[in-house]
């Protein structure tokens, strides 16, 4: 009996030591919010090839909608998405002459012709409608979305993936969801596109191991960070300008798990969040490596919560647009 007690005491001591080590590692390896732009990232090119400075999200809005498209080595997949998006936006503007928009393509340090392909749309539609932000080095999808968001002009800001997996016209669905929850006096609201309604079909096509990883990821999201949102990873999210300013200026994670931290920040600030089912199709050429990327995201989920708990990361005071 005495031997059993000693074993239990040793296991408890090892568990406590391991927990303290994880907390220490999470705290010491925490990176700070990096909002510094390289000089080249402060400008966009006009249709005539002239350099113009990007505005700031802290400025008053001057358009109805900004669409931020993160793109890394997307010269092949992006044209399909851009044709669909521009077709929808142009048609909407014809039907609603007062509707104004912009698309900001953020080239996340690509090694292909992503910037050149995107600039073709600037030449076709003009720099007031399509702007290209070329990052000097790769930041990750979260970093690219943040940098594009911080120089947007819209009252509403939509993040949309360059692969066109989500039907662009579904922006109307997420807009409707946004209006349902946007009753706060400070105009704070987020509407998330969701693929949760397609989960059973996806499970049927996946291997048992990938299904296990998927459910494991969902559990970690629920346990450590975000509750009440079934699909945190859909790359089709709509923000009011005020909500985008508050969440993106506090964001630390720049890679795959950035969506989770964004929603965690939003829930900490009690920003209303809607979740809306959207049409989604898996597109070949994803940069997500099924097993390795999920393991990275799982690690990031644990560290997100621990870093806020230990005070390595802190939520900034509320921001307001000028």
PDB file of C-alpha atoms in Angstrom:
ATOM      1  CA  UNK A   1       0.000   0.000   0.000  1.00  0.00           C
ATOM      2  CA  UNK A   2       2.813   2.339   0.909  1.00  0.00           C
ATOM      3  CA  UNK A   3       4.524   1.551  -2.396  1.00  0.00           C
ATOM      4  CA  UNK A   4       1.330   2.373  -4.312  1.00  0.00           C
ATOM      5  CA  UNK A   5       1.063   5.736  -2.543  1.00  0.00           C
ATOM      6  CA  UNK A   6       4.629   6.554  -3.497  1.00  0.00           C
ATOM      7  CA  UNK A   7       3.940   5.674  -7.138  1.00  0.00           C
ATOM      8  CA  UNK A   8       0.851   7.893  -7.163  1.00  0.00           C
ATOM      9  CA  UNK A   9       2.803  10.741  -5.574  1.00  0.00           C
ATOM     10  CA  UNK A  10       5.528  10.358  -8.211  1.00  0.00           C
ATOM     11  CA  UNK A  11       2.970  10.408 -11.038  1.00  0.00           C
ATOM     12  CA  UNK A  12       1.310  13.512  -9.595  1.00  0.00           C
ATOM     13  CA  UNK A  13       4.694  15.220  -9.245  1.00  0.00           C
ATOM     14  CA  UNK A  14       5.623  14.317 -12.836  1.00  0.00           C
ATOM     15  CA  UNK A  15       2.265  15.598 -14.107  1.00  0.00           C
ATOM     16  CA  UNK A  16       2.643  18.899 -12.269  1.00  0.00           C
ATOM     17  CA  UNK A  17       6.227  19.245 -13.528  1.00  0.00           C
ATOM     18  CA  UNK A  18       5.143  18.505 -17.107  1.00  0.00           C
ATOM     19  CA  UNK A  19       2.317  21.054 -16.866  1.00  0.00           C
ATOM     20  CA  UNK A  20       4.668  23.709 -15.527  1.00  0.00           C
ATOM     21  CA  UNK A  21       7.142  22.950 -18.323  1.00  0.00           C
ATOM     22  CA  UNK A  22       4.435  23.323 -20.973  1.00  0.00           C
ATOM     23  CA  UNK A  23       3.297  26.610 -19.405  1.00  0.00           C
ATOM     24  CA  UNK A  24       6.889  27.858 -19.326  1.00  0.00           C
ATOM     25  CA  UNK A  25       7.525  26.854 -22.963  1.00  0.00           C
ATOM     26  CA  UNK A  26       4.250  28.451 -24.092  1.00  0.00           C
ATOM     27  CA  UNK A  27       5.123  31.669 -22.267  1.00  0.00           C
ATOM     28  CA  UNK A  28       8.750  31.913 -23.390  1.00  0.00           C
ATOM     29  CA  UNK A  29       8.053  31.113 -27.048  1.00  0.00           C
ATOM     30  CA  UNK A  30       5.135  33.563 -27.379  1.00  0.00           C
ATOM     31  CA  UNK A  31       5.578  36.044 -30.216  1.00  0.00           C
ATOM     32  CA  UNK A  32       4.182  39.547 -30.040  1.00  0.00           C
ATOM     33  CA  UNK A  33       1.754  41.189 -32.462  1.00  0.00           C
ATOM     34  CA  UNK A  34       3.759  42.183 -35.533  1.00  0.00           C
ATOM     35  CA  UNK A  35       2.040  45.055 -37.342  1.00  0.00           C
ATOM     36  CA  UNK A  36       5.246  46.494 -38.834  1.00  0.00           C
ATOM     37  CA  UNK A  37       5.131  46.830 -42.619  1.00  0.00           C
ATOM     38  CA  UNK A  38       8.095  46.724 -44.922  1.00  0.00           C
ATOM     39  CA  UNK A  39       8.380  49.954 -46.904  1.00  0.00           C
ATOM     40  CA  UNK A  40       7.344  48.149 -50.104  1.00  0.00           C
ATOM     41  CA  UNK A  41       4.157  46.893 -48.393  1.00  0.00           C
ATOM     42  CA  UNK A  42       2.864  50.410 -47.793  1.00  0.00           C
ATOM     43  CA  UNK A  43       1.998  50.967 -51.464  1.00  0.00           C
ATOM     44  CA  UNK A  44      -0.122  49.466 -54.235  1.00  0.00           C
ATOM     45  CA  UNK A  45       0.163  49.906 -57.995  1.00  0.00           C
ATOM     46  CA  UNK A  46      -2.454  51.712 -60.057  1.00  0.00           C
ATOM     47  CA  UNK A  47      -3.620  50.465 -63.450  1.00  0.00           C
ATOM     48  CA  UNK A  48      -1.015  52.817 -64.959  1.00  0.00           C
ATOM     49  CA  UNK A  49       1.760  51.351 -62.783  1.00  0.00           C
ATOM     50  CA  UNK A  50       2.039  54.298 -60.368  1.00  0.00           C
ATOM     51  CA  UNK A  51       2.630  53.753 -56.654  1.00  0.00           C
ATOM     52  CA  UNK A  52      -0.058  54.917 -54.220  1.00  0.00           C
ATOM     53  CA  UNK A  53      -0.123  54.563 -50.408  1.00  0.00           C
ATOM     54  CA  UNK A  54      -2.552  52.143 -48.801  1.00  0.00           C
ATOM     55  CA  UNK A  55      -5.096  53.674 -46.391  1.00  0.00           C
ATOM     56  CA  UNK A  56      -5.601  52.474 -42.807  1.00  0.00           C
ATOM     57  CA  UNK A  57      -8.492  50.628 -41.219  1.00  0.00           C
ATOM     58  CA  UNK A  58      -8.411  53.355 -38.556  1.00  0.00           C
ATOM     59  CA  UNK A  59      -9.596  55.827 -41.199  1.00  0.00           C
ATOM     60  CA  UNK A  60     -13.359  56.260 -41.727  1.00  0.00           C
ATOM     61  CA  UNK A  61     -14.842  53.757 -44.190  1.00  0.00           C
ATOM     62  CA  UNK A  62     -15.376  54.954 -47.757  1.00  0.00           C
ATOM     63  CA  UNK A  63     -16.825  51.790 -49.363  1.00  0.00           C
ATOM     64  CA  UNK A  64     -19.570  49.315 -48.571  1.00  0.00           C
ATOM     65  CA  UNK A  65     -17.506  46.127 -48.857  1.00  0.00           C
ATOM     66  CA  UNK A  66     -13.847  45.139 -48.815  1.00  0.00           C
ATOM     67  CA  UNK A  67     -12.910  41.606 -49.892  1.00  0.00           C
ATOM     68  CA  UNK A  68      -9.517  40.415 -48.612  1.00  0.00           C
ATOM     69  CA  UNK A  69      -8.056  37.472 -50.548  1.00  0.00           C
ATOM     70  CA  UNK A  70      -4.908  35.841 -49.094  1.00  0.00           C
ATOM     71  CA  UNK A  71      -2.902  34.178 -51.861  1.00  0.00           C
ATOM     72  CA  UNK A  72       0.256  32.087 -51.688  1.00  0.00           C
ATOM     73  CA  UNK A  73       1.428  30.582 -54.996  1.00  0.00           C
ATOM     74  CA  UNK A  74      -2.095  30.891 -56.410  1.00  0.00           C
ATOM     75  CA  UNK A  75      -1.430  31.939 -60.021  1.00  0.00           C
ATOM     76  CA  UNK A  76      -3.357  28.890 -61.286  1.00  0.00           C
ATOM     77  CA  UNK A  77      -6.329  28.723 -58.897  1.00  0.00           C
ATOM     78  CA  UNK A  78      -6.926  32.419 -58.247  1.00  0.00           C
ATOM     79  CA  UNK A  79      -8.273  33.431 -61.716  1.00  0.00           C
ATOM     80  CA  UNK A  80     -11.311  31.157 -61.328  1.00  0.00           C
ATOM     81  CA  UNK A  81     -12.136  32.709 -57.952  1.00  0.00           C
ATOM     82  CA  UNK A  82     -11.502  36.264 -59.162  1.00  0.00           C
ATOM     83  CA  UNK A  83     -13.695  35.836 -62.245  1.00  0.00           C
ATOM     84  CA  UNK A  84     -16.555  34.588 -60.081  1.00  0.00           C
ATOM     85  CA  UNK A  85     -16.079  37.292 -57.423  1.00  0.00           C
ATOM     86  CA  UNK A  86     -15.724  40.187 -59.862  1.00  0.00           C
ATOM     87  CA  UNK A  87     -18.670  38.954 -61.897  1.00  0.00           C
ATOM     88  CA  UNK A  88     -20.854  38.895 -58.793  1.00  0.00           C
ATOM     89  CA  UNK A  89     -19.641  42.273 -57.490  1.00  0.00           C
ATOM     90  CA  UNK A  90     -19.992  44.028 -60.854  1.00  0.00           C
ATOM     91  CA  UNK A  91     -23.482  42.627 -61.345  1.00  0.00           C
ATOM     92  CA  UNK A  92     -24.476  43.687 -57.839  1.00  0.00           C
ATOM     93  CA  UNK A  93     -23.218  47.191 -58.530  1.00  0.00           C
ATOM     94  CA  UNK A  94     -25.313  47.360 -61.702  1.00  0.00           C
ATOM     95  CA  UNK A  95     -28.402  46.314 -59.747  1.00  0.00           C
ATOM     96  CA  UNK A  96     -27.535  48.581 -56.795  1.00  0.00           C
ATOM     97  CA  UNK A  97     -25.756  51.662 -58.230  1.00  0.00           C
ATOM     98  CA  UNK A  98     -24.902  52.976 -54.757  1.00  0.00           C
ATOM     99  CA  UNK A  99     -23.067  49.754 -53.812  1.00  0.00           C
ATOM    100  CA  UNK A 100     -19.274  50.185 -53.711  1.00  0.00           C
ATOM    101  CA  UNK A 101     -16.560  47.603 -53.180  1.00  0.00           C
ATOM    102  CA  UNK A 102     -12.889  46.730 -53.395  1.00  0.00           C
ATOM    103  CA  UNK A 103     -10.943  43.487 -53.643  1.00  0.00           C
ATOM    104  CA  UNK A 104      -7.536  43.378 -51.959  1.00  0.00           C
ATOM    105  CA  UNK A 105      -5.389  40.454 -53.110  1.00  0.00           C
ATOM    106  CA  UNK A 106      -2.594  39.823 -50.619  1.00  0.00           C
ATOM    107  CA  UNK A 107       0.329  37.984 -52.200  1.00  0.00           C
ATOM    108  CA  UNK A 108       1.876  36.242 -49.188  1.00  0.00           C
ATOM    109  CA  UNK A 109       5.448  36.161 -50.441  1.00  0.00           C
ATOM    110  CA  UNK A 110       4.646  33.874 -53.380  1.00  0.00           C
ATOM    111  CA  UNK A 111       7.344  32.304 -55.530  1.00  0.00           C
ATOM    112  CA  UNK A 112       5.191  32.256 -58.653  1.00  0.00           C
ATOM    113  CA  UNK A 113       3.315  34.926 -60.675  1.00  0.00           C
ATOM    114  CA  UNK A 114       0.511  35.510 -58.173  1.00  0.00           C
ATOM    115  CA  UNK A 115       1.131  39.271 -58.054  1.00  0.00           C
ATOM    116  CA  UNK A 116       1.309  39.599 -61.851  1.00  0.00           C
ATOM    117  CA  UNK A 117      -1.931  37.638 -62.288  1.00  0.00           C
ATOM    118  CA  UNK A 118      -3.710  39.756 -59.664  1.00  0.00           C
ATOM    119  CA  UNK A 119      -2.471  42.986 -61.263  1.00  0.00           C
ATOM    120  CA  UNK A 120      -4.244  42.002 -64.477  1.00  0.00           C
ATOM    121  CA  UNK A 121      -7.519  42.582 -62.619  1.00  0.00           C
ATOM    122  CA  UNK A 122      -6.277  45.989 -61.450  1.00  0.00           C
ATOM    123  CA  UNK A 123      -5.689  46.904 -65.088  1.00  0.00           C
ATOM    124  CA  UNK A 124      -9.092  45.544 -66.111  1.00  0.00           C
ATOM    125  CA  UNK A 125     -11.244  47.059 -63.343  1.00  0.00           C
ATOM    126  CA  UNK A 126      -9.075  49.914 -62.008  1.00  0.00           C
ATOM    127  CA  UNK A 127      -7.185  50.356 -58.757  1.00  0.00           C
ATOM    128  CA  UNK A 128     -10.254  51.640 -56.930  1.00  0.00           C
ATOM    129  CA  UNK A 129     -11.813  48.187 -57.272  1.00  0.00           C
ATOM    130  CA  UNK A 130      -8.811  45.829 -57.238  1.00  0.00           C
ATOM    131  CA  UNK A 131      -5.623  46.411 -55.275  1.00  0.00           C
ATOM    132  CA  UNK A 132      -2.659  44.093 -54.790  1.00  0.00           C
ATOM    133  CA  UNK A 133      -0.618  44.001 -51.597  1.00  0.00           C
ATOM    134  CA  UNK A 134       2.608  42.056 -52.106  1.00  0.00           C
ATOM    135  CA  UNK A 135       4.260  40.965 -48.870  1.00  0.00           C
ATOM    136  CA  UNK A 136       8.045  40.906 -48.900  1.00  0.00           C
ATOM    137  CA  UNK A 137       8.161  37.601 -47.000  1.00  0.00           C
ATOM    138  CA  UNK A 138       5.681  34.840 -46.289  1.00  0.00           C
ATOM    139  CA  UNK A 139       3.710  35.486 -43.089  1.00  0.00           C
ATOM    140  CA  UNK A 140       1.151  32.713 -43.296  1.00  0.00           C
ATOM    141  CA  UNK A 141      -2.536  32.921 -44.151  1.00  0.00           C
ATOM    142  CA  UNK A 142      -3.456  34.725 -40.917  1.00  0.00           C
ATOM    143  CA  UNK A 143      -0.725  37.286 -41.379  1.00  0.00           C
ATOM    144  CA  UNK A 144      -1.770  37.899 -44.984  1.00  0.00           C
ATOM    145  CA  UNK A 145      -5.444  38.357 -44.063  1.00  0.00           C
ATOM    146  CA  UNK A 146      -4.511  40.734 -41.257  1.00  0.00           C
ATOM    147  CA  UNK A 147      -2.250  42.903 -43.416  1.00  0.00           C
ATOM    148  CA  UNK A 148      -4.950  43.160 -46.072  1.00  0.00           C
ATOM    149  CA  UNK A 149      -7.658  43.916 -43.529  1.00  0.00           C
ATOM    150  CA  UNK A 150      -5.632  46.700 -41.933  1.00  0.00           C
ATOM    151  CA  UNK A 151      -5.515  48.623 -45.219  1.00  0.00           C
ATOM    152  CA  UNK A 152      -9.138  48.081 -46.233  1.00  0.00           C
ATOM    153  CA  UNK A 153     -11.777  50.774 -46.770  1.00  0.00           C
ATOM    154  CA  UNK A 154     -15.073  48.919 -46.370  1.00  0.00           C
ATOM    155  CA  UNK A 155     -17.831  49.219 -43.798  1.00  0.00           C
ATOM    156  CA  UNK A 156     -17.896  45.439 -44.014  1.00  0.00           C
ATOM    157  CA  UNK A 157     -14.796  43.300 -44.537  1.00  0.00           C
ATOM    158  CA  UNK A 158     -14.965  39.806 -46.024  1.00  0.00           C
ATOM    159  CA  UNK A 159     -12.097  37.332 -45.989  1.00  0.00           C
ATOM    160  CA  UNK A 160     -12.354  34.872 -48.890  1.00  0.00           C
ATOM    161  CA  UNK A 161      -9.955  32.121 -49.953  1.00  0.00           C
ATOM    162  CA  UNK A 162      -8.211  32.365 -53.315  1.00  0.00           C
ATOM    163  CA  UNK A 163      -9.197  28.820 -54.287  1.00  0.00           C
ATOM    164  CA  UNK A 164     -12.866  29.758 -54.687  1.00  0.00           C
ATOM    165  CA  UNK A 165     -14.032  26.794 -52.591  1.00  0.00           C
ATOM    166  CA  UNK A 166     -16.969  28.821 -51.254  1.00  0.00           C
ATOM    167  CA  UNK A 167     -19.541  30.094 -53.748  1.00  0.00           C
ATOM    168  CA  UNK A 168     -18.964  33.863 -53.719  1.00  0.00           C
ATOM    169  CA  UNK A 169     -22.651  34.743 -54.004  1.00  0.00           C
ATOM    170  CA  UNK A 170     -23.018  33.267 -50.508  1.00  0.00           C
ATOM    171  CA  UNK A 171     -21.751  36.605 -49.238  1.00  0.00           C
ATOM    172  CA  UNK A 172     -25.442  37.499 -49.164  1.00  0.00           C
ATOM    173  CA  UNK A 173     -26.035  34.691 -46.665  1.00  0.00           C
ATOM    174  CA  UNK A 174     -23.264  35.826 -44.323  1.00  0.00           C
ATOM    175  CA  UNK A 175     -24.448  39.427 -44.674  1.00  0.00           C
ATOM    176  CA  UNK A 176     -27.927  38.351 -43.571  1.00  0.00           C
ATOM    177  CA  UNK A 177     -26.374  36.544 -40.601  1.00  0.00           C
ATOM    178  CA  UNK A 178     -24.379  39.649 -39.721  1.00  0.00           C
ATOM    179  CA  UNK A 179     -27.474  41.854 -39.710  1.00  0.00           C
ATOM    180  CA  UNK A 180     -29.277  39.413 -37.400  1.00  0.00           C
ATOM    181  CA  UNK A 181     -26.647  39.798 -34.655  1.00  0.00           C
ATOM    182  CA  UNK A 182     -25.519  43.371 -35.363  1.00  0.00           C
ATOM    183  CA  UNK A 183     -27.669  45.105 -32.783  1.00  0.00           C
ATOM    184  CA  UNK A 184     -24.859  46.472 -30.616  1.00  0.00           C
ATOM    185  CA  UNK A 185     -24.433  50.260 -30.356  1.00  0.00           C
ATOM    186  CA  UNK A 186     -20.709  49.970 -31.131  1.00  0.00           C
ATOM    187  CA  UNK A 187     -21.433  48.116 -34.405  1.00  0.00           C
ATOM    188  CA  UNK A 188     -19.569  44.950 -33.418  1.00  0.00           C
ATOM    189  CA  UNK A 189     -20.461  41.721 -35.232  1.00  0.00           C
ATOM    190  CA  UNK A 190     -18.925  38.782 -37.122  1.00  0.00           C
ATOM    191  CA  UNK A 191     -20.631  36.306 -39.448  1.00  0.00           C
ATOM    192  CA  UNK A 192     -18.849  33.027 -40.215  1.00  0.00           C
ATOM    193  CA  UNK A 193     -19.492  30.835 -43.215  1.00  0.00           C
ATOM    194  CA  UNK A 194     -19.855  27.228 -42.069  1.00  0.00           C
ATOM    195  CA  UNK A 195     -19.379  23.792 -43.613  1.00  0.00           C
ATOM    196  CA  UNK A 196     -20.676  21.965 -40.542  1.00  0.00           C
ATOM    197  CA  UNK A 197     -23.773  20.826 -42.458  1.00  0.00           C
ATOM    198  CA  UNK A 198     -21.463  18.928 -44.833  1.00  0.00           C
ATOM    199  CA  UNK A 199     -19.571  17.097 -42.077  1.00  0.00           C
ATOM    200  CA  UNK A 200     -21.379  13.743 -42.289  1.00  0.00           C
ATOM    201  CA  UNK A 201     -20.739  13.563 -46.025  1.00  0.00           C
ATOM    202  CA  UNK A 202     -17.063  14.411 -45.448  1.00  0.00           C
ATOM    203  CA  UNK A 203     -16.725  11.709 -42.772  1.00  0.00           C
ATOM    204  CA  UNK A 204     -18.044   9.113 -45.210  1.00  0.00           C
ATOM    205  CA  UNK A 205     -15.243   9.960 -47.670  1.00  0.00           C
ATOM    206  CA  UNK A 206     -12.398  10.224 -45.144  1.00  0.00           C
ATOM    207  CA  UNK A 207     -10.216   7.505 -43.655  1.00  0.00           C
ATOM    208  CA  UNK A 208     -10.795   6.579 -40.021  1.00  0.00           C
ATOM    209  CA  UNK A 209      -7.482   8.220 -39.059  1.00  0.00           C
ATOM    210  CA  UNK A 210      -8.331  11.544 -40.731  1.00  0.00           C
ATOM    211  CA  UNK A 211     -11.787  11.458 -39.162  1.00  0.00           C
ATOM    212  CA  UNK A 212     -10.160  10.894 -35.749  1.00  0.00           C
ATOM    213  CA  UNK A 213      -7.854  13.886 -36.320  1.00  0.00           C
ATOM    214  CA  UNK A 214     -10.798  16.054 -37.396  1.00  0.00           C
ATOM    215  CA  UNK A 215     -12.845  15.260 -34.301  1.00  0.00           C
ATOM    216  CA  UNK A 216      -9.753  15.633 -32.130  1.00  0.00           C
ATOM    217  CA  UNK A 217      -9.213  19.115 -33.567  1.00  0.00           C
ATOM    218  CA  UNK A 218     -12.873  20.037 -32.955  1.00  0.00           C
ATOM    219  CA  UNK A 219     -12.518  18.897 -29.338  1.00  0.00           C
ATOM    220  CA  UNK A 220      -9.363  20.964 -28.779  1.00  0.00           C
ATOM    221  CA  UNK A 221     -11.055  24.039 -30.274  1.00  0.00           C
ATOM    222  CA  UNK A 222     -14.045  23.555 -27.942  1.00  0.00           C
ATOM    223  CA  UNK A 223     -11.993  22.699 -24.847  1.00  0.00           C
ATOM    224  CA  UNK A 224      -9.315  25.378 -25.102  1.00  0.00           C
ATOM    225  CA  UNK A 225     -10.622  28.289 -27.135  1.00  0.00           C
ATOM    226  CA  UNK A 226     -13.998  28.666 -28.858  1.00  0.00           C
ATOM    227  CA  UNK A 227     -17.406  27.335 -27.926  1.00  0.00           C
ATOM    228  CA  UNK A 228     -20.670  27.594 -29.811  1.00  0.00           C
ATOM    229  CA  UNK A 229     -19.077  27.685 -33.304  1.00  0.00           C
ATOM    230  CA  UNK A 230     -19.140  24.358 -35.150  1.00  0.00           C
ATOM    231  CA  UNK A 231     -16.786  25.339 -37.991  1.00  0.00           C
ATOM    232  CA  UNK A 232     -14.038  27.785 -37.083  1.00  0.00           C
ATOM    233  CA  UNK A 233     -11.866  27.103 -40.147  1.00  0.00           C
ATOM    234  CA  UNK A 234     -14.081  28.066 -43.090  1.00  0.00           C
ATOM    235  CA  UNK A 235     -12.217  30.811 -44.956  1.00  0.00           C
ATOM    236  CA  UNK A 236     -15.343  32.893 -45.573  1.00  0.00           C
ATOM    237  CA  UNK A 237     -15.907  35.338 -42.715  1.00  0.00           C
ATOM    238  CA  UNK A 238     -17.538  38.770 -42.668  1.00  0.00           C
ATOM    239  CA  UNK A 239     -16.676  41.482 -40.120  1.00  0.00           C
ATOM    240  CA  UNK A 240     -18.033  44.903 -39.391  1.00  0.00           C
ATOM    241  CA  UNK A 241     -15.197  47.413 -39.658  1.00  0.00           C
ATOM    242  CA  UNK A 242     -15.188  47.951 -35.902  1.00  0.00           C
ATOM    243  CA  UNK A 243     -15.046  44.221 -35.152  1.00  0.00           C
ATOM    244  CA  UNK A 244     -12.219  43.719 -37.658  1.00  0.00           C
ATOM    245  CA  UNK A 245     -10.200  46.523 -36.096  1.00  0.00           C
ATOM    246  CA  UNK A 246     -10.580  45.149 -32.586  1.00  0.00           C
ATOM    247  CA  UNK A 247      -9.811  41.523 -33.418  1.00  0.00           C
ATOM    248  CA  UNK A 248      -7.101  41.808 -36.071  1.00  0.00           C
ATOM    249  CA  UNK A 249      -5.018  44.328 -34.101  1.00  0.00           C
ATOM    250  CA  UNK A 250      -4.924  41.810 -31.235  1.00  0.00           C
ATOM    251  CA  UNK A 251      -4.144  38.750 -33.391  1.00  0.00           C
ATOM    252  CA  UNK A 252      -0.886  36.864 -32.765  1.00  0.00           C
ATOM    253  CA  UNK A 253      -1.203  33.587 -34.668  1.00  0.00           C
ATOM    254  CA  UNK A 254      -0.376  34.043 -38.350  1.00  0.00           C
ATOM    255  CA  UNK A 255      -0.757  30.527 -39.696  1.00  0.00           C
ATOM    256  CA  UNK A 256      -3.504  27.884 -39.849  1.00  0.00           C
ATOM    257  CA  UNK A 257      -4.993  28.356 -36.376  1.00  0.00           C
ATOM    258  CA  UNK A 258      -5.446  32.124 -36.737  1.00  0.00           C
ATOM    259  CA  UNK A 259      -9.224  31.744 -37.257  1.00  0.00           C
ATOM    260  CA  UNK A 260      -9.507  30.159 -33.821  1.00  0.00           C
ATOM    261  CA  UNK A 261      -7.623  32.969 -32.103  1.00  0.00           C
ATOM    262  CA  UNK A 262      -9.724  35.558 -33.960  1.00  0.00           C
ATOM    263  CA  UNK A 263     -12.943  33.983 -32.674  1.00  0.00           C
ATOM    264  CA  UNK A 264     -11.430  33.509 -29.202  1.00  0.00           C
ATOM    265  CA  UNK A 265     -10.613  37.236 -29.111  1.00  0.00           C
ATOM    266  CA  UNK A 266     -14.113  38.063 -30.353  1.00  0.00           C
ATOM    267  CA  UNK A 267     -15.737  35.962 -27.633  1.00  0.00           C
ATOM    268  CA  UNK A 268     -13.493  37.536 -24.982  1.00  0.00           C
ATOM    269  CA  UNK A 269     -14.702  40.955 -26.164  1.00  0.00           C
ATOM    270  CA  UNK A 270     -18.295  39.612 -26.297  1.00  0.00           C
ATOM    271  CA  UNK A 271     -18.610  40.423 -29.995  1.00  0.00           C
ATOM    272  CA  UNK A 272     -21.757  38.718 -31.384  1.00  0.00           C
ATOM    273  CA  UNK A 273     -20.961  35.907 -33.837  1.00  0.00           C
ATOM    274  CA  UNK A 274     -23.338  34.313 -36.356  1.00  0.00           C
ATOM    275  CA  UNK A 275     -22.633  30.990 -38.083  1.00  0.00           C
ATOM    276  CA  UNK A 276     -24.209  30.540 -41.508  1.00  0.00           C
ATOM    277  CA  UNK A 277     -24.202  27.467 -43.773  1.00  0.00           C
ATOM    278  CA  UNK A 278     -22.522  28.115 -47.132  1.00  0.00           C
ATOM    279  CA  UNK A 279     -21.930  26.131 -50.308  1.00  0.00           C
ATOM    280  CA  UNK A 280     -18.424  24.670 -50.313  1.00  0.00           C
ATOM    281  CA  UNK A 281     -16.479  22.456 -52.702  1.00  0.00           C
ATOM    282  CA  UNK A 282     -13.055  20.968 -52.052  1.00  0.00           C
ATOM    283  CA  UNK A 283     -10.563  22.325 -54.585  1.00  0.00           C
ATOM    284  CA  UNK A 284      -7.355  20.511 -55.514  1.00  0.00           C
ATOM    285  CA  UNK A 285      -4.064  22.185 -54.656  1.00  0.00           C
ATOM    286  CA  UNK A 286      -4.644  22.966 -50.971  1.00  0.00           C
ATOM    287  CA  UNK A 287      -1.582  24.143 -49.035  1.00  0.00           C
ATOM    288  CA  UNK A 288      -2.894  22.297 -45.961  1.00  0.00           C
ATOM    289  CA  UNK A 289      -0.952  19.067 -45.307  1.00  0.00           C
ATOM    290  CA  UNK A 290      -3.667  16.849 -43.748  1.00  0.00           C
ATOM    291  CA  UNK A 291      -1.786  15.278 -40.811  1.00  0.00           C
ATOM    292  CA  UNK A 292       1.148  17.619 -40.208  1.00  0.00           C
ATOM    293  CA  UNK A 293      -0.911  20.830 -40.487  1.00  0.00           C
ATOM    294  CA  UNK A 294      -3.543  19.473 -38.093  1.00  0.00           C
ATOM    295  CA  UNK A 295      -0.836  18.607 -35.557  1.00  0.00           C
ATOM    296  CA  UNK A 296       0.562  22.138 -35.872  1.00  0.00           C
ATOM    297  CA  UNK A 297      -2.921  23.571 -35.382  1.00  0.00           C
ATOM    298  CA  UNK A 298      -3.478  21.349 -32.342  1.00  0.00           C
ATOM    299  CA  UNK A 299      -0.266  22.635 -30.787  1.00  0.00           C
ATOM    300  CA  UNK A 300      -1.237  26.223 -31.562  1.00  0.00           C
ATOM    301  CA  UNK A 301      -4.687  25.766 -29.990  1.00  0.00           C
ATOM    302  CA  UNK A 302      -3.168  24.635 -26.696  1.00  0.00           C
ATOM    303  CA  UNK A 303      -0.602  27.431 -26.766  1.00  0.00           C
ATOM    304  CA  UNK A 304      -3.200  30.125 -27.615  1.00  0.00           C
ATOM    305  CA  UNK A 305      -5.071  29.500 -24.370  1.00  0.00           C
ATOM    306  CA  UNK A 306      -1.964  28.988 -22.240  1.00  0.00           C
ATOM    307  CA  UNK A 307      -0.336  32.178 -23.505  1.00  0.00           C
ATOM    308  CA  UNK A 308      -3.379  34.231 -22.582  1.00  0.00           C
ATOM    309  CA  UNK A 309      -3.599  32.479 -19.201  1.00  0.00           C
ATOM    310  CA  UNK A 310       0.047  33.201 -18.380  1.00  0.00           C
ATOM    311  CA  UNK A 311      -0.202  36.798 -19.567  1.00  0.00           C
ATOM    312  CA  UNK A 312       2.327  36.359 -22.391  1.00  0.00           C
ATOM    313  CA  UNK A 313      -0.439  37.639 -24.657  1.00  0.00           C
ATOM    314  CA  UNK A 314      -2.906  40.302 -23.569  1.00  0.00           C
ATOM    315  CA  UNK A 315      -6.015  41.639 -25.217  1.00  0.00           C
ATOM    316  CA  UNK A 316      -5.631  45.270 -26.178  1.00  0.00           C
ATOM    317  CA  UNK A 317      -7.974  47.997 -24.965  1.00  0.00           C
ATOM    318  CA  UNK A 318     -10.986  48.604 -27.243  1.00  0.00           C
ATOM    319  CA  UNK A 319     -10.202  50.385 -30.514  1.00  0.00           C
ATOM    320  CA  UNK A 320     -12.443  52.689 -32.488  1.00  0.00           C
ATOM    321  CA  UNK A 321     -12.211  53.909 -36.061  1.00  0.00           C
ATOM    322  CA  UNK A 322     -11.719  57.643 -36.346  1.00  0.00           C
TER     323      UNK A 322
END
